[in-house]
Amino acid sequence: MQLIECKMLAVLAEELNMRKAAERLFVSQPALSQRLQTIEKGWNTQIFVRSQKGLSLTPSGERIIQFAKEVVEKEEKVREELEALETEVYGTLKLAVASIIGQHWLPRVLKQFVKKYPRAKISLVTGWSSEMVNYLYEDEVHLGIIRGNPDWKGIKEHILTDTLYLVDTEIERVEDVLQSEKPFIQFKSDSTYYQEIQDWWHRQFQTTPTRTIVVDQIETCKQMALNGIGFAILPSIALTENDQGVYKIPLMDEHQKPISRDTWLIGYESAFQLKQVKAFLEVVKEFGTEELV
């Protein structure tokens, strides 16, 4: 099976829709359907089941698609290695980034990166830090930018440190929290971040919050706090000078030092040899390590 046919099957498996796949492949739908029939004849088996709802894979098709994707991935890796020999930065930079970093810090870095290296491509996934580490373990990305302090055996470089604040439109002191009838607004996060907040709360108040609201995204949590719906605990990276009309009270540990959270860049040594990865690291270092307070 030719490389172009492997790429075609990979797109079909992603879309499970002939029309959408044809649009992505820049071919007509009849031409794509005919090419698929030729491939199925070559394998002497049906790869997809057609229906009005779209396509679905047969058991044989799942094995063939797995093979096709492996061929495409190997081809891409070879191309990256060849491009690393060139003087100009090509290739795809594959990043797995903690959501809050992808929202507040990364855009400035990528803006500079694409400006300096317009021929490079970027593939980006965001989510919880624990999920992003899994992308690295599965060798699906080159670099991870992770919150907390990951137990990583490969290369690990510190990016920034930010502190945690209790944010509210009325509460001026931590001691006033228990007198407030407002709910504690929390956002879903990694277990390590959640545990850190819980430890601080129990150490500070020796009790549990009486009312809580849990939201999916940190930005939703922030906007609810800014609008006086409740109070929240937010990292300083999510706060800006434009966030007016709220009190920002730093959280302190048992030694009365501000509680902070680190961000790390991690990856395997082999990825750091790629030209696009080296170029990205240069841009990151231009920004320098930051402490957000």
XYZ file of N, CA, C and O in Angstrom, residues 181-286:
424
model
N -21.241 34.583 53.493
C -22.242 33.613 53.053
C -22.034 33.200 51.600
O -22.790 32.387 51.063
N -21.019 33.763 50.974
C -20.754 33.434 49.571
C -20.217 32.007 49.437
O -19.522 31.504 50.323
N -20.486 31.368 48.318
C -19.924 30.032 48.088
C -18.460 30.104 47.659
O -17.991 31.124 47.147
N -17.771 29.020 47.889
C -16.386 28.858 47.431
C -16.456 28.280 46.021
O -16.905 27.160 45.814
N -16.040 29.064 45.037
C -16.091 28.629 43.638
C -14.785 27.930 43.285
O -13.707 28.502 43.406
N -14.867 26.691 42.846
C -13.685 25.901 42.501
C -13.757 25.473 41.046
O -14.843 25.324 40.484
N -12.596 25.295 40.442
C -12.548 24.758 39.080
C -11.893 23.386 39.108
O -11.024 23.115 39.936
N -12.341 22.512 38.215
C -11.787 21.164 38.155
C -10.316 21.237 37.754
O -9.956 21.951 36.829
N -9.496 20.487 38.454
C -8.059 20.548 38.196
C -7.420 19.222 38.570
O -8.100 18.289 39.028
N -6.102 19.155 38.390
C -5.364 17.958 38.782
C -5.488 17.717 40.280
O -5.673 18.651 41.069
N -5.349 16.461 40.667
C -5.498 16.102 42.079
C -4.466 16.797 42.952
O -4.743 17.122 44.108
N -3.250 17.040 42.436
C -2.218 17.674 43.255
C -2.591 19.110 43.598
O -2.397 19.564 44.732
N -3.143 19.835 42.621
C -3.572 21.212 42.877
C -4.749 21.221 43.838
O -4.787 22.009 44.794
N -5.704 20.333 43.610
C -6.876 20.247 44.483
C -6.452 19.931 45.914
O -6.949 20.539 46.872
N -5.519 18.988 46.075
C -5.064 18.600 47.408
C -4.339 19.742 48.097
O -4.471 19.932 49.312
N -3.590 20.509 47.334
C -2.879 21.652 47.894
C -3.857 22.672 48.472
O -3.630 23.222 49.560
N -4.942 22.933 47.763
C -5.962 23.861 48.242
C -6.659 23.295 49.474
O -6.904 24.010 50.458
N -6.984 22.000 49.423
C -7.646 21.376 50.568
C -6.775 21.431 51.811
O -7.263 21.711 52.919
N -5.483 21.157 51.656
C -4.564 21.203 52.793
C -4.516 22.602 53.391
O -4.512 22.772 54.624
N -4.444 23.602 52.519
C -4.414 24.980 53.018
C -5.696 25.297 53.756
O -5.676 25.907 54.834
N -6.829 24.930 53.218
C -8.119 25.252 53.827
C -8.241 24.636 55.233
O -8.619 25.297 56.191
N -7.915 23.347 55.322
C -8.010 22.666 56.622
C -7.019 23.238 57.624
O -7.327 23.359 58.819
N -5.835 23.590 57.172
C -4.841 24.183 58.059
C -5.296 25.557 58.545
O -5.066 25.944 59.692
N -5.976 26.293 57.664
C -6.394 27.655 57.986
C -7.666 27.679 58.843
O -7.764 28.465 59.790
N -8.633 26.800 58.515
C -9.951 26.908 59.154
C -10.357 25.676 59.972
O -11.369 25.717 60.669
N -9.616 24.563 59.866
C -9.946 23.324 60.578
C -11.387 22.875 60.318
O -12.072 22.338 61.201
N -11.877 23.116 59.121
C -13.228 22.722 58.744
C -13.298 22.599 57.234
O -12.281 22.736 56.551
N -14.470 22.354 56.704
C -14.665 22.285 55.256
C -15.573 23.425 54.805
O -16.362 23.945 55.604
N -15.484 23.847 53.553
C -16.365 24.916 53.073
C -17.832 24.521 53.203
O -18.207 23.378 52.925
N -18.671 25.467 53.627
C -20.094 25.173 53.810
C -20.840 25.144 52.478
O -21.768 24.374 52.294
N -20.409 25.989 51.543
C -21.058 26.046 50.229
C -19.994 26.082 49.145
O -19.032 26.846 49.248
N -20.151 25.268 48.134
C -19.187 25.254 47.030
C -19.914 25.198 45.698
O -21.028 24.681 45.599
N -19.276 25.762 44.697
C -19.712 25.639 43.312
C -18.502 25.167 42.514
O -17.434 25.768 42.599
N -18.655 24.096 41.763
C -17.546 23.548 40.969
C -17.842 23.778 39.491
O -18.915 23.410 39.003
N -16.890 24.393 38.794
C -17.033 24.654 37.359
C -15.914 23.944 36.605
O -14.909 23.547 37.185
N -16.092 23.813 35.287
C -15.124 23.065 34.484
C -13.842 23.839 34.216
O -12.748 23.276 34.217
N -13.962 25.153 33.972
C -12.828 25.924 33.492
C -12.406 26.988 34.501
O -13.242 27.570 35.182
N -11.115 27.266 34.549
C -10.599 28.279 35.457
C -11.101 29.664 35.090
O -11.355 30.499 35.963
N -11.285 29.938 33.796
C -11.753 31.261 33.391
C -13.191 31.488 33.857
O -13.554 32.604 34.247
N -14.011 30.444 33.821
C -15.374 30.550 34.351
C -15.342 30.847 35.839
O -16.083 31.704 36.340
N -14.466 30.143 36.554
C -14.289 30.376 37.988
C -13.894 31.822 38.256
O -14.455 32.491 39.131
N -12.960 32.322 37.491
C -12.478 33.699 37.669
C -13.594 34.703 37.417
O -13.785 35.642 38.208
N -14.332 34.542 36.328
C -15.376 35.494 35.993
C -16.493 35.504 37.037
O -17.062 36.563 37.342
N -16.792 34.350 37.606
C -17.799 34.301 38.660
C -17.320 35.035 39.904
O -18.100 35.728 40.573
N -16.024 34.923 40.214
C -15.471 35.654 41.359
C -15.451 37.153 41.088
O -15.801 37.969 41.955
N -15.055 37.549 39.875
C -15.005 38.971 39.529
C -16.390 39.610 39.565
O -16.515 40.812 39.819
N -17.413 38.813 39.321
C -18.773 39.331 39.320
C -19.474 39.170 40.662
O -20.689 39.365 40.760
N -18.713 38.807 41.692
C -19.246 38.796 43.045
C -20.125 37.622 43.395
O -20.817 37.653 44.427
N -20.122 36.572 42.591
C -20.971 35.414 42.871
C -20.433 34.607 44.041
O -21.180 34.023 44.817
N -19.132 34.585 44.178
C -18.483 33.864 45.262
C -17.010 34.182 45.265
O -16.529 34.997 44.478
N -16.271 33.545 46.178
C -14.824 33.757 46.219
C -14.119 32.544 45.613
O -14.676 31.437 45.563
N -12.910 32.759 45.129
C -12.162 31.697 44.464
C -10.699 31.769 44.861
O -10.215 32.807 45.338
N -10.002 30.667 44.675
C -8.551 30.639 44.845
C -7.953 30.437 43.464
O -8.213 29.425 42.810
N -7.178 31.429 43.018
C -6.660 31.438 41.653
C -5.157 31.659 41.639
O -4.623 32.402 42.475
N -4.465 31.057 40.684
C -3.030 31.331 40.526
C -2.833 32.691 39.877
O -3.657 33.150 39.080
N -1.737 33.337 40.205
C -1.503 34.694 39.719
C -1.385 34.764 38.207
O -1.630 35.815 37.617
N -1.041 33.654 37.553
C -0.929 33.672 36.098
C -2.279 33.949 35.440
O -2.345 34.433 34.310
N -3.369 33.647 36.169
C -4.706 33.873 35.628
C -5.230 35.270 35.925
O -6.311 35.641 35.461
N -4.465 36.066 36.698
C -4.911 37.401 37.090
C -4.118 38.469 36.347
O -2.935 38.287 36.059
N -4.774 39.575 36.037
C -4.119 40.667 35.325
C -4.398 41.989 36.030
O -5.254 42.074 36.919
N -3.686 43.027 35.608
C -3.901 44.358 36.174
C -5.276 44.898 35.822
O -5.770 45.820 36.477
N -5.898 44.353 34.805
C -7.223 44.817 34.397
C -8.345 44.252 35.261
O -9.502 44.663 35.124
N -8.008 43.307 36.132
C -9.022 42.715 37.009
C -9.259 43.656 38.192
O -8.690 43.506 39.278
N -10.100 44.631 37.979
C -10.360 45.667 38.977
C -11.554 45.278 39.854
O -12.376 44.453 39.502
N -11.626 45.941 41.020
C -12.778 45.776 41.895
C -12.781 44.508 42.712
O -13.829 44.110 43.237
N -11.629 43.849 42.841
C -11.550 42.641 43.666
C -10.335 42.715 44.587
O -9.347 43.393 44.289
N -10.449 42.033 45.706
C -9.318 41.892 46.618
C -8.570 40.611 46.267
O -9.184 39.581 45.971
N -7.249 40.683 46.292
C -6.405 39.523 45.994
C -5.518 39.277 47.200
O -4.558 40.006 47.458
N -5.848 38.226 47.948
C -5.161 37.927 49.208
C -4.247 36.733 48.991
O -4.715 35.639 48.652
N -2.932 36.886 49.149
C -2.025 35.753 48.933
C -2.223 34.662 49.982
O -2.419 34.951 51.168
N -2.193 33.418 49.541
C -2.276 32.283 50.455
C -0.904 32.038 51.070
O 0.111 32.062 50.368
N -0.877 31.766 52.370
C 0.375 31.532 53.077
C 0.433 30.091 53.593
O -0.594 29.527 53.989
N 1.639 29.521 53.604
C 1.800 28.187 54.155
C 2.000 28.255 55.667
O 1.859 29.327 56.272
N 2.332 27.126 56.280
C 2.482 27.084 57.733
C 3.653 27.917 58.232
O 3.735 28.242 59.425
N 4.565 28.295 57.323
C 5.703 29.141 57.694
C 5.490 30.594 57.291
O 6.432 31.385 57.271
N 4.251 30.906 56.933
C 3.879 32.253 56.511
C 4.637 32.718 55.268
O 4.952 33.888 55.111
N 4.871 31.772 54.390
C 5.452 32.082 53.092
C 4.382 31.877 52.018
O 3.545 30.971 52.144
N 4.384 32.723 50.978
C 3.365 32.587 49.936
C 3.390 31.200 49.296
O 4.462 30.665 48.994
N 2.204 30.616 49.117
C 2.095 29.321 48.444
C 2.208 29.557 46.943
O 1.494 30.397 46.380
N 3.100 28.849 46.313
C 3.342 29.054 44.885
C 3.202 27.728 44.128
O 3.131 26.656 44.729
N 3.179 27.855 42.831
C 3.053 26.675 41.959
C 4.007 26.847 40.787
O 4.056 27.919 40.165
N 4.763 25.804 40.502
C 5.767 25.870 39.446
C 5.241 25.295 38.138
O 4.331 24.470 38.111
N 5.847 25.763 37.062
C 5.557 25.239 35.722
C 6.868 24.761 35.113
O 7.871 25.476 35.138
N 6.837 23.554 34.551
C 8.043 22.926 34.012
C 7.851 22.558 32.551
O 6.754 22.209 32.117
N 8.941 22.601 31.814
C 9.000 22.086 30.449
C 9.733 20.758 30.505
O 10.868 20.689 31.000
N 9.106 19.691 30.007
C 9.699 18.363 30.089
C 9.668 17.681 28.720
O 8.861 18.019 27.851
N 10.565 16.717 28.557
C 10.611 15.966 27.308
C 11.745 14.958 27.330
O 12.596 14.969 28.232
N 11.754 14.084 26.338
C 12.845 13.125 26.201
C 14.019 13.785 25.473
O 13.838 14.694 24.662
N 15.206 13.309 25.760
C 16.415 13.912 25.190
C 16.409 13.868 23.668
O 16.875 14.806 23.013
N 15.843 12.822 23.089
C 15.829 12.700 21.626
C 15.050 13.843 20.983
O 15.423 14.333 19.907
N 13.976 14.285 21.631
C 13.171 15.378 21.067
C 13.946 16.689 21.055
O 13.759 17.531 20.172
N 14.827 16.855 22.028
C 15.576 18.102 22.131
C 16.628 18.241 21.032
O 17.263 19.286 20.905
N 16.826 17.193 20.227
C 17.758 17.264 19.110
C 17.096 17.807 17.847
O 17.782 18.178 16.897
N 15.762 17.840 17.835
C 15.044 18.322 16.651
C 15.172 19.831 16.529
O 15.138 20.560 17.513
N 15.290 20.299 15.301
C 15.537 21.707 15.054
C 14.389 22.588 15.533
O 14.597 23.653 16.088
N 13.146 22.153 15.284
C 12.014 22.963 15.701
C 11.896 23.054 17.222
O 11.440 24.059 17.765
N 12.315 21.992 17.913
C 12.294 22.003 19.378
C 13.381 22.943 19.911
O 13.140 23.732 20.839
N 14.572 22.874 19.325
C 15.642 23.784 19.731
C 15.232 25.240 19.514
O 15.499 26.108 20.357
N 14.569 25.494 18.391
C 14.134 26.860 18.096
C 13.103 27.335 19.115
O 13.129 28.487 19.564
N 12.195 26.448 19.491
C 11.183 26.812 20.489
C 11.833 27.118 21.832
O 11.460 28.082 22.509
N 12.805 26.312 22.226
C 13.488 26.542 23.496
C 14.224 27.876 23.500
O 14.288 28.563 24.531
N 14.778 28.249 22.367
C 15.446 29.550 22.272
C 14.462 30.682 22.513
O 14.769 31.646 23.212
N 13.271 30.559 21.947
C 12.250 31.591 22.148
C 11.813 31.631 23.610
O 11.643 32.700 24.200
N 11.643 30.439 24.212
C 11.260 30.389 25.622
C 12.305 31.079 26.497
O 11.971 31.850 27.403
N 13.574 30.836 26.193
C 14.639 31.443 26.999
C 14.710 32.951 26.806
O 15.175 33.681 27.686
N 14.256 33.431 25.648
C 14.206 34.879 25.439
C 13.233 35.540 26.410
O 13.445 36.676 26.841
